[in-house]
Coordinates of C-alpha atoms in Angstrom, one line a residue:
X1 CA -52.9 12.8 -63.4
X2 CA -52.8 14.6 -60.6
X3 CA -51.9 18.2 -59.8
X4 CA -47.7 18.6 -59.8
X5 CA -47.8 20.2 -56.7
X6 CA -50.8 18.4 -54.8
X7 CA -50.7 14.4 -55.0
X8 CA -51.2 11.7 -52.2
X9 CA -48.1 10.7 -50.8
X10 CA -48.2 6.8 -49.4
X11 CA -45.1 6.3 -46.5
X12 CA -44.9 2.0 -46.0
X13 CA -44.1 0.7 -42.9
X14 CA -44.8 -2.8 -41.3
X15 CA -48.2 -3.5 -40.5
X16 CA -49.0 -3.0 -37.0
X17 CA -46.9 0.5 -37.0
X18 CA -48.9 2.8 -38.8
X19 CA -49.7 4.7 -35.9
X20 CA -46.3 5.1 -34.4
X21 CA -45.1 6.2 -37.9
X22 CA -48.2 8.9 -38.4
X23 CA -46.7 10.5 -35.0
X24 CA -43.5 10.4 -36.6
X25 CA -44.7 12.3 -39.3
X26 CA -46.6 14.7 -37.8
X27 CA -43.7 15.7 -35.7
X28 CA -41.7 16.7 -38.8
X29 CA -44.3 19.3 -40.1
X30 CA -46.1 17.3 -42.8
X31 CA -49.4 18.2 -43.4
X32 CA -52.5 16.1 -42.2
X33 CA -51.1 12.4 -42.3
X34 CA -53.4 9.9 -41.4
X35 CA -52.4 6.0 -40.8
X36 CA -53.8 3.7 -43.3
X37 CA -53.4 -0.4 -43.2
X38 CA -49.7 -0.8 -44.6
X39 CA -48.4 2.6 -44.1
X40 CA -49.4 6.8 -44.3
X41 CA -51.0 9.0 -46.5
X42 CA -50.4 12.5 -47.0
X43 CA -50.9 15.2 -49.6
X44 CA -48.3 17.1 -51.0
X45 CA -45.8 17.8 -54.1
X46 CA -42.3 16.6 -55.0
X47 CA -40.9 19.3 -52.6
X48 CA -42.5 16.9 -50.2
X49 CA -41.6 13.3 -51.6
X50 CA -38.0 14.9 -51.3
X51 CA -38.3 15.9 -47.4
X52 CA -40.0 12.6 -46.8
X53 CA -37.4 10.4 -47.8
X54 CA -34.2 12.3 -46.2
X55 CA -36.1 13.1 -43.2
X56 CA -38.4 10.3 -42.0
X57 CA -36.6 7.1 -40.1
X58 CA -39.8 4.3 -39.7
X59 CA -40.7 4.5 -43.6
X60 CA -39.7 1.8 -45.8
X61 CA -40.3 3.4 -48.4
X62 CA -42.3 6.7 -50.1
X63 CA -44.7 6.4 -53.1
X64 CA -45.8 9.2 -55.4
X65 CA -49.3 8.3 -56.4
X66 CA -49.8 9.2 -60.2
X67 CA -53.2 8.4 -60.6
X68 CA -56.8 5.5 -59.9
X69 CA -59.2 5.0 -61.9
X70 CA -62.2 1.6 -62.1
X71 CA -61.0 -1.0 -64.2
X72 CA -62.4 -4.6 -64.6
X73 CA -60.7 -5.8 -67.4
X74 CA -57.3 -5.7 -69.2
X75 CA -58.5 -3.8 -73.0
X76 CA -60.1 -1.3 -70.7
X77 CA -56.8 -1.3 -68.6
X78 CA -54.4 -0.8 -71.7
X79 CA -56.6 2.0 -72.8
X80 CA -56.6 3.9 -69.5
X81 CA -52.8 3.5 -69.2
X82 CA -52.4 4.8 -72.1
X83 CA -53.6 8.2 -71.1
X84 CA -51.4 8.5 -68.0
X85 CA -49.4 11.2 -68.9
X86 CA -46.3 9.2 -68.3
X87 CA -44.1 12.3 -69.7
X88 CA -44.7 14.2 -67.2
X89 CA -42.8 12.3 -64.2
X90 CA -40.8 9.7 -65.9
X91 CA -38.1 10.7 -68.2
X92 CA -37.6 8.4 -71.6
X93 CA -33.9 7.9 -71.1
X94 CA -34.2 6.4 -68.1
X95 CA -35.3 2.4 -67.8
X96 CA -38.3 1.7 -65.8
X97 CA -40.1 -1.4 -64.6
X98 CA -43.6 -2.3 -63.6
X99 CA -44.7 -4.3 -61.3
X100 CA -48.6 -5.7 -59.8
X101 CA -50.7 -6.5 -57.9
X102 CA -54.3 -7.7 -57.8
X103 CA -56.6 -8.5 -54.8
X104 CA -60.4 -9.1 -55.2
X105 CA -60.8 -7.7 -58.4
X106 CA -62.3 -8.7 -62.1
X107 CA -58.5 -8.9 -63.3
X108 CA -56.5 -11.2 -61.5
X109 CA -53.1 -12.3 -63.0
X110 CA -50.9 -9.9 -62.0
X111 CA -48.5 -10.6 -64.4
X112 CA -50.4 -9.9 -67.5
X113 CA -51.3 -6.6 -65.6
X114 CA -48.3 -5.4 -65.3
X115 CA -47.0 -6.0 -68.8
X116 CA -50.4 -4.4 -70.3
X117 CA -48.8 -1.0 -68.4
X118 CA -45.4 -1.7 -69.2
X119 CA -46.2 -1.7 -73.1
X120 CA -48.5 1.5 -72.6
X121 CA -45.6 3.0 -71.5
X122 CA -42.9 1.8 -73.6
X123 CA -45.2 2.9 -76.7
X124 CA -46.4 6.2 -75.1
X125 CA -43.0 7.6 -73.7
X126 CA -40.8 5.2 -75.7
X127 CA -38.9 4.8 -72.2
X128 CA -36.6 1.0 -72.4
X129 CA -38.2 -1.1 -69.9
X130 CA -35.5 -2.6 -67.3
X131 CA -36.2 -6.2 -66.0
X132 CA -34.2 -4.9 -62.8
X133 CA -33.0 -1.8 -61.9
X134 CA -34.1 1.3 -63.2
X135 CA -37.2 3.2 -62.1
X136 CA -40.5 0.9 -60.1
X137 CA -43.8 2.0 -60.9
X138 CA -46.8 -0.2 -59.2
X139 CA -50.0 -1.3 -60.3
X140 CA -52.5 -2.3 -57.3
X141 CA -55.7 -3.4 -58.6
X142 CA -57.7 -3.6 -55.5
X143 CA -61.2 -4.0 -55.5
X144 CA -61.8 -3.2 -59.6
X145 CA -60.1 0.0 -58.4
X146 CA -56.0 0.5 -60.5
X147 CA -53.7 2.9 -58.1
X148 CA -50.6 3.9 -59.9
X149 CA -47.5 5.0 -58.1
X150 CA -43.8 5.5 -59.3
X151 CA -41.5 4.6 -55.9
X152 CA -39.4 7.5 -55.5
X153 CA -37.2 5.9 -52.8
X154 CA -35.3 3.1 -55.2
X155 CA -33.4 0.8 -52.3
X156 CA -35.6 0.5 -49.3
X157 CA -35.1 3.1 -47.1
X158 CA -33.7 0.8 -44.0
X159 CA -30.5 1.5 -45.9
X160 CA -29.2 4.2 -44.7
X161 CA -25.8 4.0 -46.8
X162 CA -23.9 3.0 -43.7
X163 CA -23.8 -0.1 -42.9
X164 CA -21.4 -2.7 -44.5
X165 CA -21.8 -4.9 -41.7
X166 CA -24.2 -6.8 -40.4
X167 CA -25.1 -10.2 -38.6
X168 CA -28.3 -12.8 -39.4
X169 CA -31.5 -11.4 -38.8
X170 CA -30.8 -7.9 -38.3
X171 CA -33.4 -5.5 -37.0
X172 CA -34.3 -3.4 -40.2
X173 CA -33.3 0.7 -38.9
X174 CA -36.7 2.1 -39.7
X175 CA -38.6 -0.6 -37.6
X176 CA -35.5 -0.2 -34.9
X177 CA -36.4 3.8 -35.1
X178 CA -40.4 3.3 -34.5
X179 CA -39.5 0.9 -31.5
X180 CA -37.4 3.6 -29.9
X181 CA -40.2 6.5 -30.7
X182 CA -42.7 3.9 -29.2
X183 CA -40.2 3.4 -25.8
X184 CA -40.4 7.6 -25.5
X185 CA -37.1 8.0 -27.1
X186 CA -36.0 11.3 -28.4
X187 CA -32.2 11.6 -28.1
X188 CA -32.5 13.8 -25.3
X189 CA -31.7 10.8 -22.9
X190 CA -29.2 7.3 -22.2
X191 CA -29.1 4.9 -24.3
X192 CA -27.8 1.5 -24.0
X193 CA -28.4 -1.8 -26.0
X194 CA -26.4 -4.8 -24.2
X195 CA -26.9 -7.2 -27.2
X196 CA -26.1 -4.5 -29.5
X197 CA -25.5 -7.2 -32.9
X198 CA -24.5 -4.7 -35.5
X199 CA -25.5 -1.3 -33.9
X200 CA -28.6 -0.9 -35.2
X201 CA -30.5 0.3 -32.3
X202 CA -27.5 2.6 -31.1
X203 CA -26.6 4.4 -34.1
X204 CA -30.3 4.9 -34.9
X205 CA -30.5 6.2 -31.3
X206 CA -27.2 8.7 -31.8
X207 CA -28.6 9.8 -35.0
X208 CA -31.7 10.9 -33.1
X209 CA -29.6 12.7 -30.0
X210 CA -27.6 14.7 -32.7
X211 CA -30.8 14.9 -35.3
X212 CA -29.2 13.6 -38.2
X213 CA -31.1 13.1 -41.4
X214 CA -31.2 9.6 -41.8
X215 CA -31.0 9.9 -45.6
X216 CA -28.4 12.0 -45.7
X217 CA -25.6 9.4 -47.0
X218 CA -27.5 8.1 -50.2
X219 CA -29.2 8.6 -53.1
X220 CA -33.1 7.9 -54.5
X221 CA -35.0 6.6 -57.4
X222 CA -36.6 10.3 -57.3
X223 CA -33.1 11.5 -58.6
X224 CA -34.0 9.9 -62.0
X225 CA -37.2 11.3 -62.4
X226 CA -38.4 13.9 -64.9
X227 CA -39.9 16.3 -61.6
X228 CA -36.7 16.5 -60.1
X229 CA -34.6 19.4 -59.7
X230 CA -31.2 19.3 -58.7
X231 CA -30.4 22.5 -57.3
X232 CA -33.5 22.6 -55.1
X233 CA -32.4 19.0 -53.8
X234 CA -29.0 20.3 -52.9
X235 CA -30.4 23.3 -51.4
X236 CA -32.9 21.0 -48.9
X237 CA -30.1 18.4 -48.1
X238 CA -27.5 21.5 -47.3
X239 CA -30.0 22.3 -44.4
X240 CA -28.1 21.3 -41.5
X241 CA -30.4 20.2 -38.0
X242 CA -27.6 18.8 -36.1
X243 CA -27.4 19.2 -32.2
X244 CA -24.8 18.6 -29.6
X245 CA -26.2 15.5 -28.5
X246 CA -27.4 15.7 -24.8
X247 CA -26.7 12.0 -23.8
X248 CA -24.6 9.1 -25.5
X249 CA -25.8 5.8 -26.5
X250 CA -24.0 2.8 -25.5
X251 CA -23.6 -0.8 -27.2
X252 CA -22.3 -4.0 -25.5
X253 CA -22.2 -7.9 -27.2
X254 CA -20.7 -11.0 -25.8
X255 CA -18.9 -11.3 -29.4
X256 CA -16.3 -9.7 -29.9
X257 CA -17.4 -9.8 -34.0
X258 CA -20.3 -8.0 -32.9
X259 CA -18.6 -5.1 -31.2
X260 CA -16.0 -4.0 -33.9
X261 CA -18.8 -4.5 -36.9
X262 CA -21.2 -2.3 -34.9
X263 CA -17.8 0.0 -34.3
X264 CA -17.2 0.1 -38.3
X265 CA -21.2 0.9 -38.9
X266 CA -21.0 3.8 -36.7
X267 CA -17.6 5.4 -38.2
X268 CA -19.5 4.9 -41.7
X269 CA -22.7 7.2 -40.3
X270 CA -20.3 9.7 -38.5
X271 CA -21.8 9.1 -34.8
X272 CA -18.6 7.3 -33.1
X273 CA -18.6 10.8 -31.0
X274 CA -21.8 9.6 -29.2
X275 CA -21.9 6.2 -29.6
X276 CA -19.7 3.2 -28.0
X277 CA -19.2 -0.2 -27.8
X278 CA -17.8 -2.6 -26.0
X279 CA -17.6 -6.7 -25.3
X280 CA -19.3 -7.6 -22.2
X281 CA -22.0 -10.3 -21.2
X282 CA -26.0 -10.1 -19.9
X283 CA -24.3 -10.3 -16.3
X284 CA -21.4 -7.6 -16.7
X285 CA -23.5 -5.1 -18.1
X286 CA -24.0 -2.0 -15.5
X287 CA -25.6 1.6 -16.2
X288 CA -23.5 4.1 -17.4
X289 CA -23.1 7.4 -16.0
X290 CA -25.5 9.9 -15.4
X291 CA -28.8 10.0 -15.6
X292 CA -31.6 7.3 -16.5
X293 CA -32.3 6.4 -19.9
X294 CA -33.7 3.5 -22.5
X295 CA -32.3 -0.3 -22.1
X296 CA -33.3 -1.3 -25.5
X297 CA -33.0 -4.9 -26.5
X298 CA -33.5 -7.1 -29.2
X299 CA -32.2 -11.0 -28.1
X300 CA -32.5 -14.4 -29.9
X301 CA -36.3 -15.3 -30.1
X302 CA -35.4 -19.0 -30.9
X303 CA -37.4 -19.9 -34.2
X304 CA -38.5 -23.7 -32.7
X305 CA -40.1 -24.7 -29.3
X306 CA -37.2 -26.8 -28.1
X307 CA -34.6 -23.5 -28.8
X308 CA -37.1 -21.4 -27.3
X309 CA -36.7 -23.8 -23.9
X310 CA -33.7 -23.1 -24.2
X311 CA -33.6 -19.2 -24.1
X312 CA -35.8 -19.4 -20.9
X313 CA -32.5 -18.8 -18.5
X314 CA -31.0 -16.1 -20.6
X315 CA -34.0 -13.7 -20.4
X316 CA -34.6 -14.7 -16.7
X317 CA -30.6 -13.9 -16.0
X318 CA -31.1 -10.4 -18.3
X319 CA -34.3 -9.6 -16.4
X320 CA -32.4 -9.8 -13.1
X321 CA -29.8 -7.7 -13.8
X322 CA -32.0 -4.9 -14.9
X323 CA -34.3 -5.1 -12.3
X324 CA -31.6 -4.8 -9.7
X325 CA -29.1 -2.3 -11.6
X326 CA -31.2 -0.3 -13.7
X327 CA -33.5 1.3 -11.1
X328 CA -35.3 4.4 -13.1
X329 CA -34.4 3.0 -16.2
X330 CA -36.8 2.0 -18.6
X331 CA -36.5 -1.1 -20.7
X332 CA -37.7 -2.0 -24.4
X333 CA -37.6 -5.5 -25.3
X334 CA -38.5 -7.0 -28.7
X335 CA -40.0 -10.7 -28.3
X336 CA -41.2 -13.3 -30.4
X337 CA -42.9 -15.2 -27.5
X338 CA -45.0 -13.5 -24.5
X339 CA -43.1 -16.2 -22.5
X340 CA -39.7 -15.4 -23.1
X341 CA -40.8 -11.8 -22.0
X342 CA -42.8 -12.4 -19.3
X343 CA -39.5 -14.7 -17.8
X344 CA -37.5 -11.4 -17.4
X345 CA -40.0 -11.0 -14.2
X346 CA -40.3 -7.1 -15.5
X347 CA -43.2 -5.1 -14.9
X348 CA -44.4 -5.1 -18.7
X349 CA -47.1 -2.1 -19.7
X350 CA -49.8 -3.2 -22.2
X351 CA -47.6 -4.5 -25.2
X352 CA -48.2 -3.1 -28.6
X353 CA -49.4 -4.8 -31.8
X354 CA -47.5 -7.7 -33.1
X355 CA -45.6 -6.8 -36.2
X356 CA -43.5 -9.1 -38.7
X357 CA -40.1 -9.3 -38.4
X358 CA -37.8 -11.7 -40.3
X359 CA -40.7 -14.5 -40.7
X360 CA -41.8 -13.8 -37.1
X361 CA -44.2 -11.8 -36.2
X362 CA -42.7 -9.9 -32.7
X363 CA -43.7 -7.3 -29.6
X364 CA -42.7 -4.4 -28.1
X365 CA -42.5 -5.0 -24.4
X366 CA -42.0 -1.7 -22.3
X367 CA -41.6 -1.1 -18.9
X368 CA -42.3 2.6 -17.1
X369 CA -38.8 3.6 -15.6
X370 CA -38.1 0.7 -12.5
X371 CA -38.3 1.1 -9.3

């Protein structure tokens, strides 16, 4: 195993992100992350597994990576397990589970994989093994080579703790967040969202303007861990970062539903101050005052060819109010379809990497501000 205070650290995120979330990263002081397919590594201790997950928005979730090693078949797996020194990050009180995966390798059947670790541990720590709940450790066997990792993040991290609410299809928050760093948001600006759904995009955009930890209102598998310490994890989250936000974001939906669930999320996460909502259509929608900002929107992509048709005179009525109301404004707009986008008549920059989303896989169009 490796050193307690020096192990990689692997940050997920939605292929086709990676990038976006290194940047994210790197702004918040971590040391030497570098995108990998599926996510970020770093190196670090549990000081930093901590800090990662109360402090970074696009990560799904953090992984603690315990130890690799070759392995070809399952004997020679059960026997390296075995000398994991399990004690040392899981505690035996608590229930664990495993769980595999296996890609080009000698071993194959994930399953049988997963329980040849599961019984190392059981019989080396004497842990109870949970068939849900407790705490995940995973098994990738890629390439004959066996990564071990305990996630320290439990629930995935899109959840903040806020939101009770929400409508179909919802844009996770940590995907929403590493749309809004891609469109050059940093809270210091506007914000409006007229499709706002359930909030997501404006209370991930006031919890930016008034730097708000976006873990702050849950709790983590890395709570139930042998490593963990409680009094230096109340001293970390007692570190207040908070600003008086410089600009307020603003949410409008044609449903009235929409509007008071997106009202309730953002009591829960304590940012009604600077964001608000209201019930207005595509064509009522105006800027609000002061200076330019981000038009951010996420509307229906239509799943089939004929609904998609059908969308056509929505993102061409959406696209003419913002090109003649929204002068200096820039606009974000998640697509499914180049299409759909490209009927808004905006003046698109290069789009992004198409990333999955809800069975789709969808773009970030952006504009520069409009003239």
């Amino acid at each position: 195993m490796t050193a307690a205070d020096n192990f990689e650290i692997f940050l997920a995120t939605a292929p086709g992100l990676e990038p976006v979330l290194c940047a994210e990263v790197q702004g918040k002081g971590f040391r030497q992350p570098r995108p990998v397919p599926g996510g970020v590594v770093l190196r670090g201790g549990w000081p930093e597994v901590w800090r990662a997950n109360l402090w970074i928005r696009g990560a799904g979730r953090v992984l603690a990576r315990l130890d690799a090693f070759p392995v070809t078949h399952l004997a020679q797996l059960d026997a390296r397990a075995r000398r994991v020194a399990w004690g040392s990050v899981l505690r035996p009180d608590v229930p664990f589970r495993v769980e595999a995966s296996c890609a080009g390798s000698r071993i194959y059947h994930s399953g049988a994989a997963a329980e040849r670790i599961a019984t190392a541990i059981r019989e080396t720590l004497g842990a109870p093994e949970a068939a849900e709940g407790g705490v995940l450790v995973r098994a990738r066997i890629e390439r004959d080579i066996c990564t071990l990792s305990v996630d320290t993040s439990g629930e995935p991290l899109h959840k903040r703790g806020y939101k009770e609410a929400v409508n179909p299809a919802p844009m996770r928050e940590t995907m929403a967040s590493l749309f809004l760093r891609q469109c050059g948001f940093d809270g210091t600006e506007p914000l409006l969202d007229p499709m706002c759904g359930s909030g997501t995009f404006v209370i991930e955009g006031a919890e930016i303007a008034a730097r708000l930890n976006p873990g702050r209102a849950r709790h983590f598998a890395f709570e139930q861990l042998a490593t963990f310490d409680a009094e230096a994890w109340a001293r970390m989250r007692a570190v207040r970062s908070e600003r008086a936000p410089a600009a307020h974001c603003h949410g409008s939906d044609r449903d009235a539903g929409a509007v008071a669930m997106s009202q309730a999320n953002a009591a829960r996460a304590g940012v009604t101050g600077i964001a608000d909502f209201r019930q207005a259509t595509i064509s009522e929608i105006a800027p609000p005052e002061g200076k330019p900002g981000l038009v951010v929107i996420n509307p229906p992509y239509g799943s089939r060819i004929g609904e998609r048709q059908a969308l056509l005179p929505l993102y061409r009525a959406m696209g003419q109010v913002l090109r003649s109301r929204f002068a200096g404004w820039r606009v974000g707009l998640v697509a499914s379809e180049p299409r759909l986008a490209h009927a808004t008549g905006l003046p698109f920059l290069p789009p992004g990497s198409p990333v999955p989303h809800g069975g789709l896989r969808v773009t970030l169009y952006r504009t520069a501000p409009l003239p």
